[in-house]
Coordinates of C-alpha atoms in Angstrom, one line a residue:
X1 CA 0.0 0.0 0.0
X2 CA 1.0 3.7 -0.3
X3 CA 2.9 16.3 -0.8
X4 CA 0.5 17.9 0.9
X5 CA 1.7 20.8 3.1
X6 CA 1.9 20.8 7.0
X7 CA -1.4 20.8 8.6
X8 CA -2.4 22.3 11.4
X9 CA -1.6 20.3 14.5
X10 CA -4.4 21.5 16.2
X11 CA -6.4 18.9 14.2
X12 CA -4.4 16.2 15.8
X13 CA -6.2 12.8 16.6
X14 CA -4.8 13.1 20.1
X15 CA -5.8 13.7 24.1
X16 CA -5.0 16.6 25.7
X17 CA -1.2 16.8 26.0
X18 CA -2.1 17.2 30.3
X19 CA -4.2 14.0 30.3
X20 CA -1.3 12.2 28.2
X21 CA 1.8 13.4 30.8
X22 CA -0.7 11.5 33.5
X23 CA -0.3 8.4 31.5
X24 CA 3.3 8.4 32.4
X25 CA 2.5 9.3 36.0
X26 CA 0.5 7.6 37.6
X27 CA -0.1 3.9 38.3
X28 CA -2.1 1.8 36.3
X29 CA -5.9 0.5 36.7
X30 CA -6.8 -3.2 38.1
X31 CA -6.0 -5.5 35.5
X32 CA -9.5 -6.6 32.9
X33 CA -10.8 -9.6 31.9
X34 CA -7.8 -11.1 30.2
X35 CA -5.3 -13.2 31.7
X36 CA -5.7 -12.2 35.2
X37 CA -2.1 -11.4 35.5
X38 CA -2.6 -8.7 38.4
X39 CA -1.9 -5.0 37.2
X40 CA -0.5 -3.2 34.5
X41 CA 2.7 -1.7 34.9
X42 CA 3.6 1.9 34.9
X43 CA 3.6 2.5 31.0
X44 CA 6.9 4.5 29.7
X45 CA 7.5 5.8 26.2
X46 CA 9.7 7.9 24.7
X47 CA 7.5 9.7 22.3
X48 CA 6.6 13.0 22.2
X49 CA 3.1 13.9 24.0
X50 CA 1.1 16.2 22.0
X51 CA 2.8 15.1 18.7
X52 CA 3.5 11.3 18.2
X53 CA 1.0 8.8 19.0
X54 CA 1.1 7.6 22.4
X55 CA -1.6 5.6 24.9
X56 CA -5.3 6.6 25.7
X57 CA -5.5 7.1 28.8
X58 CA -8.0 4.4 29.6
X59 CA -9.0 1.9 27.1
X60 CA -7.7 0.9 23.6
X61 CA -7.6 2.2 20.6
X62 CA -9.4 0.3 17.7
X63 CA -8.1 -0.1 13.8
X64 CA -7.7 -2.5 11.0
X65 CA -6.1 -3.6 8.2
X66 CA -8.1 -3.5 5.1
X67 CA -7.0 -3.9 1.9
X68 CA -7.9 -2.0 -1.3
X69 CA -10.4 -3.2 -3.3
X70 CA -8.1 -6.3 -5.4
X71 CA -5.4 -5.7 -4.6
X72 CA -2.8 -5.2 -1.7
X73 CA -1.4 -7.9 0.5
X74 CA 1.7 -7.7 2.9
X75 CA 3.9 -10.8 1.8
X76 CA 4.3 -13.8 4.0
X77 CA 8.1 -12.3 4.6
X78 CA 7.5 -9.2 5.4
X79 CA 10.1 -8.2 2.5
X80 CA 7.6 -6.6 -0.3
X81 CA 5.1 -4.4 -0.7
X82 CA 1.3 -5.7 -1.3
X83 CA 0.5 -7.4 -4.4
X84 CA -1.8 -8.2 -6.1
X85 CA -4.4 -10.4 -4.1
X86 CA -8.4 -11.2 -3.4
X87 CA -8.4 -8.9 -0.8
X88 CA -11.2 -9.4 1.0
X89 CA -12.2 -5.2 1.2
X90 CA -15.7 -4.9 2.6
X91 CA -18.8 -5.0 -0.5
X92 CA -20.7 -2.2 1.6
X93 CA -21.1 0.9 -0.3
X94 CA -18.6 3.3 1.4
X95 CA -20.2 6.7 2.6
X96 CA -19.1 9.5 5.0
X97 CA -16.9 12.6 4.4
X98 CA -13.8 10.7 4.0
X99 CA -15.1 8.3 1.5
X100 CA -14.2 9.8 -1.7
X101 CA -10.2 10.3 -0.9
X102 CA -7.4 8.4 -2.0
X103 CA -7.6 4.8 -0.7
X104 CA -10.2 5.3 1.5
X105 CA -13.5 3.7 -0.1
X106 CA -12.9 0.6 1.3
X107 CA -11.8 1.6 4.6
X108 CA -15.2 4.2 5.1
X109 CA -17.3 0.8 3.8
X110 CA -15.6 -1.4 6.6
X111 CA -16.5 1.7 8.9
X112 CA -19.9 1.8 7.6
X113 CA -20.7 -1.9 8.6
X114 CA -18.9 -1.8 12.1
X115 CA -20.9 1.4 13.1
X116 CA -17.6 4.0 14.0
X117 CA -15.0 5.4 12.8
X118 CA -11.6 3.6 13.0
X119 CA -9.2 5.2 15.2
X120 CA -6.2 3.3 13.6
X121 CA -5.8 2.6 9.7
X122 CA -2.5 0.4 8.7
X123 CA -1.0 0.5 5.6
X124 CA 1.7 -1.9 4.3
X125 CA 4.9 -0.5 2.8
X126 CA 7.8 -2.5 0.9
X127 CA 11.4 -1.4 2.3
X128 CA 12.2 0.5 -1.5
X129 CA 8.8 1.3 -1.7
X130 CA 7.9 5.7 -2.0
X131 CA 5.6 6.7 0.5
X132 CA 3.5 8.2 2.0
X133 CA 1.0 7.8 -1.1
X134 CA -2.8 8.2 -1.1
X135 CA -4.0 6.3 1.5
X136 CA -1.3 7.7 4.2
X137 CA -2.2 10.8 3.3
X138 CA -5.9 10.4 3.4
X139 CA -5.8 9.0 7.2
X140 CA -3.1 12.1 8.1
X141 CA -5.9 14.3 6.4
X142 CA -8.5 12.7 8.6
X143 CA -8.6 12.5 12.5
X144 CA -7.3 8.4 12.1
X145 CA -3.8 7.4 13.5
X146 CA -1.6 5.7 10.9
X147 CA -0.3 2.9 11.2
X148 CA 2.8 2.2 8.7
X149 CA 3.8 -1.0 8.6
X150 CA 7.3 -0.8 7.1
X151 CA 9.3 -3.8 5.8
X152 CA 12.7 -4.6 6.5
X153 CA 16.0 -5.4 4.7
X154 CA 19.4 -7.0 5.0
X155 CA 19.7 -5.6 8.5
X156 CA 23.8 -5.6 8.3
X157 CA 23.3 -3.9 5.3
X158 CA 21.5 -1.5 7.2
X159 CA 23.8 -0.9 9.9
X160 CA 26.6 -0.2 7.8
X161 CA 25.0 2.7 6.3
X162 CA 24.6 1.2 2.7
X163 CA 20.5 2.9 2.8
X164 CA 21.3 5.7 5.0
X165 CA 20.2 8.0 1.5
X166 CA 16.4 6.3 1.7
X167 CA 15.7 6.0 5.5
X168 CA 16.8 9.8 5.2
X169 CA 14.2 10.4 2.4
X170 CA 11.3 8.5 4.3
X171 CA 12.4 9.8 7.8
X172 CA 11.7 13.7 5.7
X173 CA 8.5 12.3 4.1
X174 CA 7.4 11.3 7.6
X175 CA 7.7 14.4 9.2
X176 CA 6.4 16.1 6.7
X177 CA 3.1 14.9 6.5
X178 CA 2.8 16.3 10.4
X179 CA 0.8 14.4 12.0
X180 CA 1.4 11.1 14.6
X181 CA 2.7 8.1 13.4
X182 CA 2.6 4.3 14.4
X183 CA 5.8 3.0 12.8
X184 CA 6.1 -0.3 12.5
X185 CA 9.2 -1.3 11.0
X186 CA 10.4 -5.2 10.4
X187 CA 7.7 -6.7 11.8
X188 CA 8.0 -10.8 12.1
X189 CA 11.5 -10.7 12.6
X190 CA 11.6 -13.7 14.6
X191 CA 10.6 -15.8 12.0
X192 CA 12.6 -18.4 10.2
X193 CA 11.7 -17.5 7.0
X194 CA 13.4 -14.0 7.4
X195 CA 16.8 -15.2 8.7
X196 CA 18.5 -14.0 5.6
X197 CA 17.4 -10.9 5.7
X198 CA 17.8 -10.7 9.6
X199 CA 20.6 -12.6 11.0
X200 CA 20.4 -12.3 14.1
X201 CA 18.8 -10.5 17.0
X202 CA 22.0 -8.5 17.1
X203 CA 22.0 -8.1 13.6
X204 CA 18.1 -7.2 13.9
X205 CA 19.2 -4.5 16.9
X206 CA 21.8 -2.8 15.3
X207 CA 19.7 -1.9 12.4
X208 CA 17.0 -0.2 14.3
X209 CA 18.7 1.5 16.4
X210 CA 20.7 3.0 13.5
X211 CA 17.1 3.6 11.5
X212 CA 15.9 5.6 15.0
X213 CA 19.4 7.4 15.4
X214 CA 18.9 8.6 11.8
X215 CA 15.3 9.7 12.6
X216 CA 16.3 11.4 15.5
X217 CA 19.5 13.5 13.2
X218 CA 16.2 14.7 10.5
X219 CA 14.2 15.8 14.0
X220 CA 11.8 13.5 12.8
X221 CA 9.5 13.5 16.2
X222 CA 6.1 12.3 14.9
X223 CA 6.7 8.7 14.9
X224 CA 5.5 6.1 17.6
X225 CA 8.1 3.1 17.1
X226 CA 6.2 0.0 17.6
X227 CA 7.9 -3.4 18.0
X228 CA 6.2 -6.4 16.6
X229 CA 7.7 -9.8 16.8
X230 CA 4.8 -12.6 16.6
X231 CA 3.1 -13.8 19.6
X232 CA 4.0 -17.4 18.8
X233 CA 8.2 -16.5 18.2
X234 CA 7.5 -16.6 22.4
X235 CA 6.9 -20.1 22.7
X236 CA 10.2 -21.2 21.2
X237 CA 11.4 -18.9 18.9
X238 CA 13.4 -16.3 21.1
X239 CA 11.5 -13.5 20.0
X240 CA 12.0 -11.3 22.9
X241 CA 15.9 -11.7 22.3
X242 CA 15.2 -9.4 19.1
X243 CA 14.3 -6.2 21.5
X244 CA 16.2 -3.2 21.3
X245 CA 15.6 -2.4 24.5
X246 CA 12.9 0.0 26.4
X247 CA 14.9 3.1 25.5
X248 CA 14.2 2.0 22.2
X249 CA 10.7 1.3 21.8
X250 CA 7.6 3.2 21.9
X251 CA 4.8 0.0 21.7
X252 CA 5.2 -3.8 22.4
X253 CA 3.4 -5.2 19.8
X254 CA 2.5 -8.9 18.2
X255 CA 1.1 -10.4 15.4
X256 CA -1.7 -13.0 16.8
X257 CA -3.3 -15.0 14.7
X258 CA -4.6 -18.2 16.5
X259 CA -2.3 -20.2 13.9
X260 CA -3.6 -22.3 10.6
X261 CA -1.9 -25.6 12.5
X262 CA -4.9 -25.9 14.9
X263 CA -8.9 -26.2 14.3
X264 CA -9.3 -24.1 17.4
X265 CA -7.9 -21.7 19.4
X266 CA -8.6 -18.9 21.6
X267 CA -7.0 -15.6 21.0
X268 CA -6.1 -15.5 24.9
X269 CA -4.0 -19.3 24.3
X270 CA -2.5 -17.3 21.1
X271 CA -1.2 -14.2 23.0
X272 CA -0.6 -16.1 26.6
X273 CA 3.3 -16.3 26.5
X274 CA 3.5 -12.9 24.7
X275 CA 2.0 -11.0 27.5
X276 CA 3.9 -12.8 29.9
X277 CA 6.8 -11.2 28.8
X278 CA 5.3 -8.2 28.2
X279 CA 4.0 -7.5 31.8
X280 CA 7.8 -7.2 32.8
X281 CA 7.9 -4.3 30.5
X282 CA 6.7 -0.5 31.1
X283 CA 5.0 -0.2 27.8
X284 CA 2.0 -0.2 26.2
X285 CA 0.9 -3.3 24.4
X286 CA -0.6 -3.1 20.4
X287 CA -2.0 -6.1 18.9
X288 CA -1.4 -5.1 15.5
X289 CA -2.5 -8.2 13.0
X290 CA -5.7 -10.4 15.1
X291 CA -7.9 -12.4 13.2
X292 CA -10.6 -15.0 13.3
X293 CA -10.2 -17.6 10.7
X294 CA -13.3 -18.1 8.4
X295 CA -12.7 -22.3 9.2
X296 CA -14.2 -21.6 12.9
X297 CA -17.5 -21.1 11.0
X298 CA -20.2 -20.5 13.6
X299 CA -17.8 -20.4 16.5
X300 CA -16.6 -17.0 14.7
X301 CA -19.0 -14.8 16.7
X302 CA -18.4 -16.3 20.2
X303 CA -14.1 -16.3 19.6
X304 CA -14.6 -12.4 18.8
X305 CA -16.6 -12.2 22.4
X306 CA -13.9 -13.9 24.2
X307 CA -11.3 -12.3 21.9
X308 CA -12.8 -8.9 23.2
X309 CA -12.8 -10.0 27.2
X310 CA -8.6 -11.0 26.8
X311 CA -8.0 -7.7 24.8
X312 CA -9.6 -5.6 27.6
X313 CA -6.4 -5.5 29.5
X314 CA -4.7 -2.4 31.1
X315 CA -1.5 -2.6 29.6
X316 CA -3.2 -3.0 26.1
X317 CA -3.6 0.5 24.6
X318 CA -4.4 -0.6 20.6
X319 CA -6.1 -3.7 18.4
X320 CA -6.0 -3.7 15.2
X321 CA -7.8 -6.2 13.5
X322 CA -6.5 -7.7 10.0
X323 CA -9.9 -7.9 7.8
X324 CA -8.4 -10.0 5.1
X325 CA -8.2 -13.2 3.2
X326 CA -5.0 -12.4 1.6
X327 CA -2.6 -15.0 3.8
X328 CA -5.0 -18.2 2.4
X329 CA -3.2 -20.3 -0.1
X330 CA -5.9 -20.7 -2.1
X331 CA -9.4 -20.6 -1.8
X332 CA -10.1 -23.6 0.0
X333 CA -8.0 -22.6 2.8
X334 CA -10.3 -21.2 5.5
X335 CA -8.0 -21.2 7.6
X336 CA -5.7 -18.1 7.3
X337 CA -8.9 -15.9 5.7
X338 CA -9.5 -13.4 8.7
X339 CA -11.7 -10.9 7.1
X340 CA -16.0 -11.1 8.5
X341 CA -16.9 -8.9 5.3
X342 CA -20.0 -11.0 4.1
X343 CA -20.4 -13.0 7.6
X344 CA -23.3 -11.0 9.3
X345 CA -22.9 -13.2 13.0
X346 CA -18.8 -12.2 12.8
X347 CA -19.3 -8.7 11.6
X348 CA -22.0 -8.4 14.5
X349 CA -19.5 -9.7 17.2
X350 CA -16.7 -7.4 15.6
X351 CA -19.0 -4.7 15.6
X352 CA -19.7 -5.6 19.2
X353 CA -15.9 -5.4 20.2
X354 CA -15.3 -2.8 18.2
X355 CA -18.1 -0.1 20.0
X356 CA -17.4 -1.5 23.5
X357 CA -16.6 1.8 25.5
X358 CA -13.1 0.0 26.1
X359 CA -12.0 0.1 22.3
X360 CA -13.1 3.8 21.8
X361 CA -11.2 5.9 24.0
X362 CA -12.3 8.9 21.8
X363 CA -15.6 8.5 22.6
X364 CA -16.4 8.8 19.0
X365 CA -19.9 8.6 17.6
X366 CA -21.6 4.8 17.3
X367 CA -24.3 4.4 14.4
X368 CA -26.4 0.6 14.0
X369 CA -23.4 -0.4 11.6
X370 CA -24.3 -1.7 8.0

């Protein structure tokens, strides 16, 4: 997926720079209904209040994935841009102000059947790839956070300067379109099928911290940095050995979907060893790709409900759900198709989760949905 001049900052999607400072402050609520792990921890970050995207106060922030209409699919690797791809975009005729911008049809139709406005819209980007195009610049346009989902490359590569010239040029186009961004850069990198490109976690580590130090040289202070290893890399895979460290990292993040190997599975099973090691950090928690796989059928509804009692958790500030078939191998495969477009009990149950008072901080307005 994919200049206009500053805008006004006034227009920011964002809660009063007081109220934010208290995030930092004070200690955190009684832990929800997820994993009963006791309370959240103080939550730390070192954006900028007021300019780059950082927790709600209480409650999460809700956003999705969804693709354009055809086309767009982040690669199994992580390493391209979207492709071509049944995409799984909502059918519903899109409406509302923001309909008729760049990219944005399908994202005002998926709004239009879940009742609200998203506070969070991803977008996929390949590492070479030029951005922001129409759809980043739509959601800055709009009161939505983006959330830019960035891919990686040969992290010693990285390191040793050889794409200093592009991360400068992105890091400019960034800050330019001034307004917060999530950036989530490398996401996966725990995964075997990226050890090529990443190395190792020291390998992985060096290269962020060079992208952030290059960031940080362009004044580049809109950006959230959000970390996002998968939930399962924690029950084997080392994943939390690819941290940079809390000085580092705005948002925890994971990629949670209950897993193609098994017929059934709670999100709460899918995300339990990832929050474990979460809980010993001061940060807010983003579940950025969650999804309920078309093969749970009639059981879709209820695994939303439950999925919405785990995800109501103090120390988790943002869900984003991932409304998209693109990761099935074919058509037959039900189990990797995420998205409830066409599924009236799942889009009910999403639309459920979606308008609990807990998912919109913002208290922004809730219509009967499509």
């Amino acid at each position: 997926m994919k200049a206009r001049s500053r805008t006004s900052r006034a227009r920011l999607p964002i809660v009063g720079t007081a109220l934010l400072a208290a995030v930092g402050m004070v200690a955190t609520m009684a832990a929800g209904c997820g994993d009963g792990a006791g309370a959240a921890p103080k939550i730390t970050t070192t954006a900028r209040a007021g300019v780059a995207p950082v927790p709600p106060a209480k409650g999460a922030y809700f956003g999705a994935w969804v693709p354009p209409e055809g086309t767009g699919r982040p690669s199994a690797s992580a390493s391209a841009s979207p492709s071509d791809s049944p995409s799984g975009s909502p059918s519903a005729s899109p409406s509302g102000k923001d309909a008729g911008k760049p990219g944005m049809a399908p994202v005002a139709g998926f709004e239009h059947q879940l009742g609200r406005q998203l506070d969070i819209v991803q977008s996929y980007r390949g590492w070479k790839s030029d951005f922001p195009g129409g759809l980043e610049k739509s959601v800055a346009d709009g009161n939505r956070y983006l959330l830019l989902t960035w891919a990686g490359a040969d992290t010693r590569e990285i390191a040793q300067g050889e794409y200093d010239d592009l991360i400068e040029q992105r890091a400019r186009a960034i800050k330019a379109l001034g307004k917060p961004v999530f950036l989530r850069w490398s996401r996966d990198m725990d995964k075997s099928s990226g050890r090529k490109r990443v190395h190792s976690a020291a390998d992985y580590i060096a290269a962020w911290k060079h992208l952030r130090e290059i960031f940080k040289r362009e004044n580049v202070d809109n950006v959230a940095w959000v970390w996002c290893p998968t939930a399962r890399g924690f029950s084997g895979a080392d994943a939390g050995s690819y941290y940079p460290g809390d000085d580092q990292v705005d948002w925890i993040c994971a990629d949670a979907a209950p897993g193609g190997d098994y017929d059934y599975r709670d999100l709460s099973e899918a995300v339990k060893l990832f929050m474990e090691w979460a809980r010993k950090r001061h940060k807010p928690i983003m579940i950025a790709e969650f999804g309920v796989p078309k093969s749970y059928g009639p059981r879709r509804a209820d695994w939303l409900r439950a999925a919405a009692k785990t995800l109501q958790d103090p120390q988790v500030k943002a869900v984003v759900y991932f409304n998209s078939d693109e990761q099935a191998e074919d058509a037959r495969d039900k189990r990797r198709a995420y998205s409830v477009t066409g599924d009236k009990h799942a889009t009910s149950a999403l639309r459920e989760l979606a308008t609990t008072p807990y998912f919109n901080p913002r208290n922004l307005p809730v219509t009967s949905g499509g």
